[in-house]
Coordinates of C-alpha atoms in Angstrom, one line a residue:
M1343 CA 0.0 0.0 0.0
C1344 CA 1.3 3.4 -1.0
G1345 CA 0.6 6.9 -2.0
I1346 CA 0.8 8.1 -5.6
Y1347 CA 0.9 11.6 -6.9
G1348 CA 1.4 13.0 -10.4
Q1349 CA 1.2 16.2 -12.4
I1350 CA 1.1 17.0 -16.2
S1351 CA 1.5 20.7 -16.8
T1352 CA 1.8 23.1 -19.7
S1353 CA 4.9 24.5 -18.0
K1354 CA 8.0 23.0 -16.4
I1355 CA 7.4 21.5 -13.0
D1356 CA 9.4 22.8 -10.0
R1357 CA 11.0 19.8 -8.3
N1358 CA 10.9 21.3 -4.8
D1359 CA 7.3 22.3 -5.0
F1360 CA 6.4 18.8 -6.3
K1361 CA 8.4 17.1 -3.5
K1362 CA 6.7 19.3 -0.9
N1363 CA 3.3 18.3 -2.1
L1364 CA 4.2 14.6 -2.2
S1365 CA 5.3 14.8 1.4
K1366 CA 1.6 15.1 2.3
L1367 CA 1.4 11.4 1.6
N1368 CA 4.3 10.3 3.8
H1369 CA 1.9 8.6 6.2
R1370 CA 0.8 6.3 3.3
G1371 CA 4.4 5.2 2.6
P1372 CA 6.9 5.8 5.4
D1373 CA 9.3 3.1 4.1
D1374 CA 10.5 4.9 0.9
S1375 CA 9.7 7.6 -1.5
G1376 CA 10.7 8.6 -5.0
I1377 CA 10.2 11.1 -7.8
F1378 CA 10.4 11.0 -11.6
I1379 CA 10.4 14.3 -13.5
D1380 CA 10.5 14.7 -17.2
A1381 CA 10.2 18.5 -17.9
N1382 CA 6.4 19.0 -17.6
I1383 CA 5.5 15.6 -16.3
A1384 CA 6.1 14.4 -12.7
F1385 CA 5.4 11.2 -10.9
G1386 CA 5.8 10.7 -7.1
H1387 CA 5.4 7.8 -4.8
T1388 CA 5.5 7.0 -1.1
R1389 CA 6.0 3.3 -0.2
L1390 CA 4.6 1.1 2.5
S1391 CA 6.6 -2.1 1.8
I1392 CA 4.4 -5.3 1.9
L1393 CA 5.7 -7.4 -1.0
D1394 CA 9.4 -7.5 -1.8
L1395 CA 10.7 -5.4 1.1
S1396 CA 14.0 -4.7 -0.8
T1397 CA 14.9 -1.6 -2.7
S1398 CA 14.1 -3.5 -5.9
G1399 CA 10.5 -2.5 -5.4
H1400 CA 11.3 1.2 -5.4
Q1401 CA 8.9 3.5 -7.3
P1402 CA 8.5 5.3 -9.6
M1403 CA 9.6 2.2 -11.5
I1404 CA 11.0 2.3 -15.0
D1405 CA 11.2 -0.6 -17.5
L1406 CA 14.5 -2.0 -18.8
N1407 CA 14.1 -0.1 -22.1
E1408 CA 13.4 3.1 -20.2
K1409 CA 10.2 3.8 -22.1
Y1410 CA 7.6 3.4 -19.4
V1411 CA 7.2 4.7 -15.9
I1412 CA 4.7 3.4 -13.3
I1413 CA 3.5 4.4 -9.9
F1414 CA 1.1 2.0 -8.2
N1415 CA -0.9 1.8 -5.0
G1416 CA -2.4 -1.5 -3.9
E1417 CA -1.8 -5.2 -4.0
I1418 CA -2.1 -7.7 -6.8
Y1419 CA -2.7 -11.2 -5.4
N1420 CA -2.2 -13.2 -8.6
F1421 CA 0.9 -11.4 -9.7
N1422 CA 3.1 -14.6 -9.6
E1423 CA 0.8 -16.3 -12.1
I1424 CA 0.9 -13.3 -14.5
K1425 CA 4.7 -13.1 -13.9
N1426 CA 5.2 -16.7 -14.9
N1427 CA 3.3 -16.1 -18.2
L1428 CA 5.3 -13.0 -19.0
Q1429 CA 8.6 -14.8 -18.3
K1430 CA 7.6 -17.5 -20.8
K1431 CA 7.2 -14.6 -23.3
G1432 CA 10.8 -13.5 -22.6
Y1433 CA 10.3 -10.7 -20.0
I1434 CA 13.1 -10.3 -17.5
F1435 CA 12.3 -9.2 -13.9
N1436 CA 14.6 -7.5 -11.5
S1437 CA 12.3 -7.7 -8.4
N1438 CA 9.7 -9.9 -6.7
S1439 CA 7.2 -7.0 -6.6
D1440 CA 3.7 -6.9 -8.1
T1441 CA 4.5 -3.4 -9.4
E1442 CA 6.9 -4.7 -12.0
V1443 CA 4.4 -7.3 -13.1
I1444 CA 1.8 -4.6 -13.8
L1445 CA 4.4 -2.6 -15.7
Y1446 CA 5.4 -5.5 -18.0
G1447 CA 1.9 -6.7 -18.1
F1448 CA 0.8 -3.4 -19.6
I1449 CA 3.7 -3.4 -22.1
E1450 CA 2.5 -6.9 -23.2
Y1451 CA -1.3 -6.7 -23.0
G1452 CA -2.0 -2.9 -23.0
E1453 CA -5.1 -1.9 -21.1
K1454 CA -6.3 -5.6 -21.0
I1455 CA -3.9 -6.0 -18.1
V1456 CA -6.7 -4.6 -15.8
E1457 CA -8.9 -7.6 -16.6
K1458 CA -6.1 -10.0 -15.8
I1459 CA -5.0 -8.7 -12.4
K1460 CA -6.8 -9.6 -9.2
G1461 CA -6.5 -7.3 -6.3
M1462 CA -7.0 -3.7 -5.2
F1463 CA -5.2 -1.0 -7.2
A1464 CA -4.9 2.5 -8.5
F1465 CA -2.0 3.0 -10.8
T1466 CA -0.7 5.2 -13.6
I1467 CA 1.8 4.5 -16.4
Y1468 CA 3.6 7.1 -18.5
N1469 CA 4.7 6.3 -22.0
K1470 CA 7.7 8.6 -22.7
E1471 CA 7.5 8.2 -26.5
T1472 CA 3.8 8.9 -27.0
Q1473 CA 3.5 11.2 -23.9
K1474 CA 0.4 9.4 -22.9
I1475 CA -0.7 8.7 -19.4
F1476 CA -2.6 5.5 -18.6
L1477 CA -4.7 5.4 -15.4
A1478 CA -6.7 2.5 -13.8
R1479 CA -8.7 1.7 -10.7
D1480 CA -9.8 -1.6 -9.4
H1481 CA -13.2 -3.3 -9.9
M1482 CA -14.8 -2.4 -6.5
G1483 CA -13.1 1.0 -5.9
I1484 CA -11.1 -0.3 -3.0
K1485 CA -8.2 2.0 -3.7
P1486 CA -8.9 5.7 -4.3
L1487 CA -7.7 7.9 -7.2
Y1488 CA -8.6 11.6 -7.4
Y1489 CA -7.9 14.1 -10.1
F1490 CA -8.0 17.8 -11.0
K1491 CA -8.0 19.1 -14.5
D1492 CA -8.0 22.6 -16.1
N1493 CA -6.4 24.1 -19.1
D1494 CA -2.9 24.1 -17.6
N1495 CA -2.7 21.1 -15.3
F1496 CA -3.8 17.5 -14.9
I1497 CA -3.1 16.4 -11.4
F1498 CA -3.9 13.1 -9.7
S1499 CA -3.4 11.6 -6.2
S1500 CA -4.3 8.9 -3.7
E1501 CA -5.7 11.7 -1.4
L1502 CA -7.3 15.0 -1.7
K1503 CA -4.7 16.6 0.5
C1504 CA -2.4 17.0 -2.5
L1505 CA -5.1 18.5 -4.7
K1506 CA -7.4 20.7 -2.6
N1507 CA -5.3 23.8 -3.1
Y1508 CA -6.2 23.7 -6.8
S1509 CA -9.9 23.8 -6.0
N1510 CA -12.1 27.0 -5.8
G1511 CA -13.5 25.8 -2.5
I1512 CA -16.2 23.5 -1.0
N1513 CA -18.7 22.0 -3.3
S1514 CA -22.1 23.0 -2.0
D1515 CA -23.9 20.0 -3.6
S1516 CA -21.4 17.7 -1.8
K1517 CA -22.4 19.3 1.6
I1518 CA -26.0 18.5 0.9
L1519 CA -25.2 14.9 -0.1
F1520 CA -23.0 14.4 2.9
L1521 CA -25.7 15.6 5.3
S1522 CA -28.1 13.2 3.6
L1523 CA -25.9 10.1 3.1
G1524 CA -23.1 10.5 5.6
S1525 CA -20.5 10.5 2.9
V1526 CA -19.8 12.3 -0.5
P1527 CA -20.8 10.0 -3.4
E1528 CA -18.4 9.6 -6.3
P1529 CA -17.6 11.0 -8.7
L1530 CA -18.0 14.2 -6.6
T1531 CA -15.6 15.1 -3.8
I1532 CA -16.1 17.7 -1.1
Y1533 CA -14.0 20.1 -3.2
E1534 CA -15.1 21.9 -6.4
Q1535 CA -13.3 20.8 -9.6
I1536 CA -11.8 17.6 -8.0
F1537 CA -13.3 14.3 -8.9
S1538 CA -12.9 10.6 -8.1
F1539 CA -11.7 8.4 -10.9
P1540 CA -14.5 5.8 -11.3
K1541 CA -14.1 2.2 -10.1
G1542 CA -13.8 -0.5 -12.7
H1543 CA -12.5 2.0 -15.3
Y1544 CA -9.2 2.8 -17.1
G1545 CA -8.3 6.0 -18.9
Y1546 CA -5.8 7.7 -21.1
F1547 CA -4.7 11.3 -20.7
S1548 CA -3.1 12.9 -23.8
K1549 CA -3.1 16.5 -25.2
N1550 CA -5.1 17.8 -22.2
E1551 CA -7.9 15.3 -22.8
L1552 CA -8.9 12.5 -20.4
K1553 CA -10.8 9.6 -22.0
I1554 CA -12.3 7.1 -19.6
T1555 CA -13.5 3.6 -20.4
K1556 CA -15.4 1.1 -18.3
Y1557 CA -13.9 -2.4 -18.1
Y1558 CA -16.0 -3.9 -15.2
Q1559 CA -19.5 -3.6 -13.7
D1560 CA -21.5 -5.5 -11.1
E1561 CA -23.4 -8.3 -12.8
Y1562 CA -26.4 -9.9 -11.2
E1563 CA -27.6 -12.0 -14.2
P1564 CA -27.8 -14.7 -15.4
K1565 CA -28.8 -16.4 -12.1
M1566 CA -27.1 -19.7 -11.1
S1567 CA -29.0 -22.9 -12.0
E1568 CA -26.9 -25.0 -9.6
S1569 CA -28.3 -26.8 -6.5
Y1570 CA -28.0 -25.1 -3.2
S1571 CA -25.5 -27.7 -2.0
D1572 CA -23.3 -27.0 -5.0
I1573 CA -23.6 -23.2 -4.4
V1574 CA -22.5 -23.6 -0.8
Q1575 CA -19.5 -25.8 -1.9
N1576 CA -18.5 -23.3 -4.6
T1577 CA -18.8 -20.4 -2.3
K1578 CA -16.7 -22.2 0.3
E1579 CA -14.0 -22.9 -2.2
L1580 CA -14.0 -19.3 -3.5
L1581 CA -13.8 -18.0 0.1
H1582 CA -10.8 -20.1 0.9
K1583 CA -9.0 -19.2 -2.3
S1584 CA -9.6 -15.5 -1.6
V1585 CA -8.5 -15.5 2.0
E1586 CA -5.4 -17.6 1.1
R1587 CA -4.2 -15.2 -1.6
H1588 CA -5.0 -12.2 0.6
L1589 CA -2.5 -13.5 3.1
I1590 CA 0.3 -13.1 0.6
S1591 CA 2.8 -10.7 2.3
D1592 CA 6.4 -10.3 3.1
A1593 CA 5.5 -8.1 6.1
P1594 CA 3.5 -9.0 9.3
I1595 CA -0.2 -9.6 8.6
G1596 CA -3.3 -10.3 10.7
T1597 CA -7.1 -10.0 10.8
F1598 CA -9.6 -7.6 12.3
L1599 CA -12.0 -9.6 14.6
S1600 CA -15.2 -7.9 15.6
G1601 CA -17.1 -10.9 16.8
G1602 CA -19.5 -10.9 13.8
L1603 CA -19.8 -13.6 11.1
D1604 CA -17.8 -11.8 8.4
S1605 CA -14.6 -11.2 10.4
S1606 CA -15.0 -14.5 12.3
A1607 CA -15.2 -16.4 9.0
I1608 CA -12.2 -14.7 7.5
T1609 CA -10.2 -15.3 10.7
A1610 CA -11.2 -19.0 10.8
I1611 CA -10.3 -19.5 7.2
A1612 CA -7.0 -17.6 7.5
A1613 CA -6.1 -19.9 10.5
Q1614 CA -6.1 -22.8 8.0
Y1615 CA -3.3 -21.3 6.0
K1616 CA -1.3 -19.3 8.5
S1617 CA 0.1 -20.4 11.8
D1618 CA 0.5 -18.0 14.7
L1619 CA -2.2 -15.8 13.2
H1620 CA -2.5 -12.3 14.7
T1621 CA -6.0 -11.0 15.5
L1622 CA -7.1 -7.6 16.7
S1623 CA -10.3 -6.5 18.4
L1624 CA -11.7 -3.3 20.0
D1625 CA -13.4 -3.6 23.3
F1626 CA -15.2 -1.1 25.7
H1627 CA -16.1 -0.8 29.4
E1628 CA -19.6 0.2 28.6
K1629 CA -22.1 -2.6 29.3
G1630 CA -24.0 -4.1 26.3
L1631 CA -21.4 -3.0 23.7
S1632 CA -18.6 -5.4 24.3
E1633 CA -18.2 -8.2 21.8
K1634 CA -15.4 -9.9 23.7
Y1635 CA -17.4 -13.1 24.3
Y1636 CA -17.8 -13.8 20.6
Q1637 CA -14.3 -12.6 19.7
E1638 CA -12.8 -15.0 22.3
L1639 CA -14.7 -18.0 20.8
I1640 CA -12.6 -17.6 17.7
V1641 CA -9.4 -16.6 19.5
K1642 CA -9.5 -19.8 21.7
K1643 CA -10.7 -22.1 18.9
Y1644 CA -7.7 -21.2 16.7
N1645 CA -5.2 -20.1 19.3
T1646 CA -4.5 -16.8 17.6
N1647 CA -2.0 -14.2 18.8
H1648 CA -4.7 -11.8 20.0
T1649 CA -4.6 -8.1 20.9
N1650 CA -7.7 -6.8 22.7
Y1651 CA -7.6 -3.0 22.4
I1652 CA -9.8 -1.2 25.0
I1653 CA -11.1 2.2 23.9
D1654 CA -12.5 4.5 26.6
E1655 CA -13.7 8.1 26.8
K1656 CA -10.2 9.4 27.5
I1657 CA -8.6 7.8 24.5
F1658 CA -11.5 8.9 22.4
L1659 CA -11.0 12.6 23.4
E1660 CA -7.2 12.4 23.0
N1661 CA -7.5 11.2 19.4
I1662 CA -10.2 13.4 18.1
H1663 CA -7.9 16.0 16.6
Q1664 CA -5.7 13.4 15.0
F1665 CA -8.8 11.7 13.6
I1666 CA -10.0 15.0 12.1
A1667 CA -6.5 15.7 10.7
S1668 CA -6.6 12.4 8.9
L1669 CA -9.8 13.2 7.0
D1670 CA -9.6 14.3 3.4
Q1671 CA -13.4 14.1 3.0
P1672 CA -16.2 14.2 5.6
T1673 CA -17.6 10.9 6.8
V1674 CA -20.1 10.1 9.5
D1675 CA -18.3 6.9 10.3
G1676 CA -14.6 5.7 10.6
L1677 CA -13.7 6.1 14.2
N1678 CA -13.7 2.3 14.7
T1679 CA -11.5 1.8 11.7
Y1680 CA -9.1 4.5 12.9
F1681 CA -8.7 3.0 16.4
V1682 CA -8.4 -0.7 15.2
S1683 CA -5.8 0.4 12.7
K1684 CA -3.9 2.2 15.4
A1685 CA -4.0 -1.0 17.5
A1686 CA -2.7 -3.0 14.5
I1687 CA 0.3 -0.8 14.1
D1688 CA 1.0 -0.8 17.9
S1689 CA 0.9 -4.6 17.6
G1690 CA 3.6 -4.6 14.9
L1691 CA 1.4 -5.4 11.9
K1692 CA 1.6 -3.8 8.5
A1693 CA -1.4 -5.4 6.9
V1694 CA -4.8 -6.8 8.1
L1695 CA -7.8 -8.6 6.6
S1696 CA -11.2 -6.9 7.1
G1697 CA -14.8 -8.2 6.7
V1698 CA -16.0 -5.3 4.6
G1699 CA -18.2 -6.5 1.8
G1700 CA -19.9 -9.4 3.5
D1701 CA -23.2 -7.7 4.2
E1702 CA -23.4 -6.2 0.7
I1703 CA -22.9 -9.5 -1.3
F1704 CA -24.5 -11.9 1.2
Y1705 CA -27.5 -9.6 2.0
G1706 CA -26.9 -9.2 5.7
Y1707 CA -28.0 -5.6 6.3
A1708 CA -31.4 -4.7 7.8
S1709 CA -31.8 -2.4 4.7
F1710 CA -32.7 -5.4 2.6
K1711 CA -35.9 -6.1 4.6
M1712 CA -36.6 -2.5 5.5
A1713 CA -36.4 -1.3 1.9
K1714 CA -39.0 -4.0 0.9
K1715 CA -41.4 -2.6 3.5
I1716 CA -40.9 0.9 2.2
N1717 CA -41.4 -0.3 -1.3
A1718 CA -44.9 -1.4 -0.3
L1719 CA -45.7 2.2 0.4
N1720 CA -45.1 3.1 -3.3
I1721 CA -48.8 2.8 -4.0
L1722 CA -49.7 5.6 -1.5
P1723 CA -50.4 9.1 -3.0
L1724 CA -48.1 11.9 -2.0
P1725 CA -50.7 13.7 0.2
L1726 CA -50.9 10.6 2.4
I1727 CA -47.1 10.4 2.6
D1728 CA -47.1 14.0 3.7
L1729 CA -49.4 13.0 6.5
I1730 CA -47.3 10.0 7.5
T1731 CA -44.1 12.0 7.6
K1732 CA -45.5 14.4 10.1
N1733 CA -44.7 11.6 12.6
K1734 CA -41.0 12.3 13.5
K1735 CA -40.2 8.6 13.5
L1736 CA -41.3 8.3 9.9
S1737 CA -40.0 11.7 8.7
K1738 CA -37.3 10.0 6.5
L1739 CA -40.0 8.7 4.3
D1740 CA -39.9 12.2 2.7
Y1741 CA -37.1 10.7 0.6
L1742 CA -39.8 8.9 -1.4
R1743 CA -40.2 12.2 -3.2
V1744 CA -36.8 11.6 -4.9
G1745 CA -38.5 9.0 -6.9
G1746 CA -37.6 5.6 -8.3
D1747 CA -36.2 2.6 -6.5
I1748 CA -33.4 4.6 -4.9
S1749 CA -36.1 6.5 -2.9
K1750 CA -37.1 3.3 -1.1
Y1751 CA -33.5 2.8 0.0
L1752 CA -32.7 6.3 1.1
P1753 CA -34.9 6.3 4.3
V1754 CA -32.8 3.4 5.6
R1755 CA -29.3 4.9 5.0
T1756 CA -29.7 8.7 5.5
V1757 CA -28.7 10.9 8.4
F1758 CA -30.9 14.1 8.0
T1759 CA -34.2 14.5 6.2
P1760 CA -34.4 16.9 3.2
I1761 CA -36.3 19.4 5.4
E1762 CA -33.6 19.3 8.1
I1763 CA -30.8 19.7 5.5
A1764 CA -32.5 22.7 4.0
K1765 CA -32.8 24.3 7.5
I1766 CA -29.1 23.6 8.4
L1767 CA -27.8 25.1 5.1
D1768 CA -30.4 27.8 4.9
I1769 CA -31.6 26.8 1.4
S1770 CA -34.9 25.7 0.0
V1771 CA -36.0 22.1 0.3
E1772 CA -36.5 22.1 -3.4
D1773 CA -32.8 22.7 -3.8
V1774 CA -32.1 19.7 -1.7
Y1775 CA -34.3 17.5 -3.8
R1776 CA -32.8 18.9 -7.0
V1777 CA -29.3 17.9 -5.8
L1778 CA -30.5 14.5 -4.7
R1779 CA -32.2 13.7 -8.0
N1780 CA -29.4 15.0 -10.1
N1781 CA -26.8 12.9 -8.4
L1782 CA -28.8 9.8 -7.5
N1783 CA -31.0 9.3 -10.5
Q1784 CA -28.4 7.1 -12.1
F1785 CA -29.4 4.5 -9.6
N1786 CA -32.9 4.4 -11.1
E1787 CA -31.5 3.4 -14.5
L1788 CA -30.2 0.0 -13.5
N1789 CA -30.7 -3.1 -15.6
I1790 CA -31.3 -5.2 -12.5
K1791 CA -34.5 -7.2 -12.2
N1792 CA -34.7 -8.4 -8.6
F1793 CA -35.4 -5.8 -5.9
D1794 CA -33.0 -7.4 -3.4
D1795 CA -30.3 -7.2 -6.0
K1796 CA -31.0 -3.6 -6.5
I1797 CA -30.5 -3.0 -2.8
S1798 CA -27.3 -4.9 -3.0
F1799 CA -26.1 -2.6 -5.8
F1800 CA -27.1 0.5 -3.7
E1801 CA -25.1 -0.9 -0.7
L1802 CA -22.1 -1.7 -2.8
N1803 CA -22.1 1.6 -4.8
L1804 CA -23.4 4.1 -2.3
Y1805 CA -22.7 3.0 1.2
M1806 CA -19.7 0.7 0.9
K1807 CA -17.8 2.4 -1.9
N1808 CA -18.3 5.9 -0.6
Q1809 CA -18.0 5.3 3.1
L1810 CA -16.7 1.9 4.2
L1811 CA -13.9 1.6 1.6
K1812 CA -12.9 5.2 1.8
D1813 CA -12.8 5.0 5.6
S1814 CA -10.7 1.8 5.4
D1815 CA -8.2 3.4 3.1
I1816 CA -7.9 6.8 4.7
F1817 CA -7.8 5.7 8.4
G1818 CA -5.7 2.6 7.7
M1819 CA -3.2 4.7 5.8
A1820 CA -3.3 7.4 8.5
N1821 CA -1.7 4.8 10.6
S1822 CA 0.5 3.4 7.8
L1823 CA -1.6 0.2 7.7
E1824 CA -2.8 -1.7 4.7
I1825 CA -6.4 -3.0 5.0
R1826 CA -7.3 -5.9 2.7
V1827 CA -10.9 -7.0 1.9
P1828 CA -11.1 -10.7 0.8
L1829 CA -14.9 -10.7 0.7
L1830 CA -14.5 -8.3 -2.3
D1831 CA -12.3 -10.7 -4.3
K1832 CA -13.3 -10.4 -7.9
D1833 CA -14.0 -14.1 -8.4
L1834 CA -16.0 -14.3 -5.3
V1835 CA -18.1 -11.2 -6.0
D1836 CA -18.7 -12.3 -9.6
Y1837 CA -20.1 -15.6 -8.4
V1838 CA -22.1 -14.6 -5.4
L1839 CA -23.9 -11.7 -7.0
K1840 CA -25.4 -14.1 -9.6
I1841 CA -26.9 -16.4 -6.9
N1842 CA -30.7 -16.2 -6.5
P1843 CA -31.5 -14.0 -3.4
K1844 CA -33.7 -16.8 -2.0
H1845 CA -30.5 -18.8 -1.3
K1846 CA -29.2 -15.9 0.9
Y1847 CA -32.4 -15.9 3.1
R1848 CA -32.7 -19.5 4.0
K1849 CA -33.9 -20.3 7.5
K1850 CA -33.8 -17.4 10.0
I1851 CA -30.0 -17.1 10.0
N1852 CA -28.5 -13.9 8.9
K1853 CA -26.3 -14.3 5.8
S1854 CA -27.3 -18.0 5.7
L1855 CA -25.2 -18.7 2.6
L1856 CA -22.1 -17.4 4.2
A1857 CA -23.0 -19.3 7.4
D1858 CA -23.5 -22.6 5.6
A1859 CA -20.2 -22.1 3.7
T1860 CA -18.3 -21.6 6.9
K1861 CA -20.2 -23.7 9.5
D1862 CA -17.5 -26.2 9.7
L1863 CA -15.1 -23.5 11.0
V1864 CA -17.2 -20.9 12.8
P1865 CA -18.8 -21.6 16.2
S1866 CA -22.6 -22.0 16.1
E1867 CA -23.0 -19.2 18.7
I1868 CA -21.6 -16.7 16.2
I1869 CA -23.6 -18.1 13.2
N1870 CA -26.9 -18.1 15.2
R1871 CA -26.6 -14.7 16.9
K1872 CA -28.7 -11.8 15.8
K1873 CA -27.2 -9.4 13.3
R1874 CA -25.6 -6.4 15.1
G1875 CA -23.6 -3.6 13.7
F1876 CA -20.3 -2.8 15.3
E1877 CA -20.6 0.5 17.3
L1878 CA -18.6 2.6 19.6
P1879 CA -20.1 4.0 22.8
F1880 CA -20.4 7.3 20.9
K1881 CA -23.6 8.4 22.4
Y1882 CA -22.2 8.3 26.0
W1883 CA -18.9 9.9 25.1
L1884 CA -20.5 12.8 23.2
Q1885 CA -23.1 13.4 25.9
S1886 CA -20.4 13.7 28.5
N1887 CA -18.4 16.2 26.4
I1888 CA -20.9 17.8 24.1
H1889 CA -20.0 21.4 25.2
D1890 CA -16.5 20.9 23.9
F1891 CA -17.7 20.4 20.4
E1892 CA -18.2 23.4 18.1
I1893 CA -21.7 23.0 16.9
D1894 CA -24.9 25.0 17.2
Q1895 CA -26.1 25.3 20.8
S1896 CA -29.7 24.3 19.9
V1897 CA -28.3 21.1 18.5
K1898 CA -26.4 20.4 21.7
N1899 CA -29.6 21.0 23.7
D1900 CA -31.7 18.7 21.6
F1901 CA -29.0 16.0 21.9
I1902 CA -28.8 16.4 25.7
D1903 CA -32.6 16.1 25.8
G1904 CA -32.5 13.0 23.7
K1905 CA -34.4 14.5 20.8
I1906 CA -31.8 13.7 18.1
H1907 CA -29.5 10.8 17.3
Y1908 CA -25.8 11.1 18.0
S1909 CA -25.0 10.6 14.3
K1910 CA -26.6 14.0 13.5
V1911 CA -24.4 15.7 16.1
W1912 CA -21.3 14.0 14.8
S1913 CA -22.2 14.8 11.2
L1914 CA -22.5 18.5 12.0
F1915 CA -19.2 18.5 13.9
I1916 CA -17.5 16.8 10.9
I1917 CA -18.9 19.1 8.2
N1918 CA -17.9 22.2 10.3
N1919 CA -14.3 21.1 9.7
F1920 CA -14.8 21.5 6.0
S1921 CA -16.5 25.0 6.0

């Protein structure tokens, strides 16, 4: 895992200025850094050494013929397979790094290399002869890539910290979307003129023009015709293959262990392939929030080298400023990722496996059931919906006014109602709806038949991509930690998305397909427990210290009186840091 930064300019690039900007990514790569400058083109890289810890993996990397230059952030888990094929074609390698495999893979296969590599990645390659820049981002958007473009510059980076000074300021639409969704949906960022390069796409930049092409999309059809027992067996095999290759590392690696099914399954499978497995958990003193019992079921069963990291109010307050400093975009979540990443580094790890993606592909969130109930309200006329939403508990049903299938999902995943957002930003509620429709209408144009599959697509491409994956990257990297997501392995995702949803809702067990595929490894107490999201004792810590947070006094009073949820208080605190 690393940081990449590049600039193509109409004028000569100043090396010192470029180096200074690159240093903003030092936390992403504390082991090494490098710069390549060719007059008006500059590539920079900061390295966190995971594969091939020697200097042979230094970047920017140049091919033997000195025609191509690459900078790469991520990990490729099938690089040895591709390397062997390239060696048979006569390519000579000077390192054991996956970076060199991508470089020569691009020389041999061109843009088709993105369809061959399996992993998480954002990389750019410069062709000195043609002066073209090639950019690509992985199939799920696990690794970030942002860019700014005007008449004089094309600049890209792993984080907005290197780009925000080129912006004219905060994007007002992004503020509306954040207060609604708890994150800023791609391709927008919180800053004007800066965009996120889309997942599952590659592009070429030449003569001040960026042409982007899609190479991957989430496919839910055609559905599997196999028996359920075959589906379970195939899912099991894909899970094992994914976890095994995600353990490839020349640096210390472990797993996050929350006590839920996803992280327990990953840890249990990882223990089959790695002895003395390191595991990490967060724990709290507050009653009812500790997951220690379930975490220890796995720890004891597989005799893992476990670190139980206790977070209390004092630690929370001591880390708030560093947490905020780590942000490059507002997010309503992420504190848990920040703290468990910090614990991983304190334990001597450089990479960890996370359970992100399990609820999205195995249909574990409550949103799948709740959106179905909301969908049933679609027959109601708007005047009746107006009457229903006067009940404060049902006020988020106002999102039905956005229209289409996305409007049945929004009440489940939003923070503030459109009316509340309008009041906070002192704008009309019509402006709020306009922004929501303009940016979310694309989700009403899907060629997906099944309603459950649509909710899965929303979870993957709204919630997970824009919040969970961004949080994993930004807060993992803030602590110089690589977070890997084996449940988002391309082969696994491609297979599981095409399984009929009825096979994911068998019995009364949450994520029954995942449970059946791992029941020989995961204790029944974990499989049979009720679905519960991982949460910090946020409410209590905020209540005790609310007067120390810079937000409107009326909001503080409502929170103290129990009139509003803590997520609204936290959202306002976060967005105030981007004013």
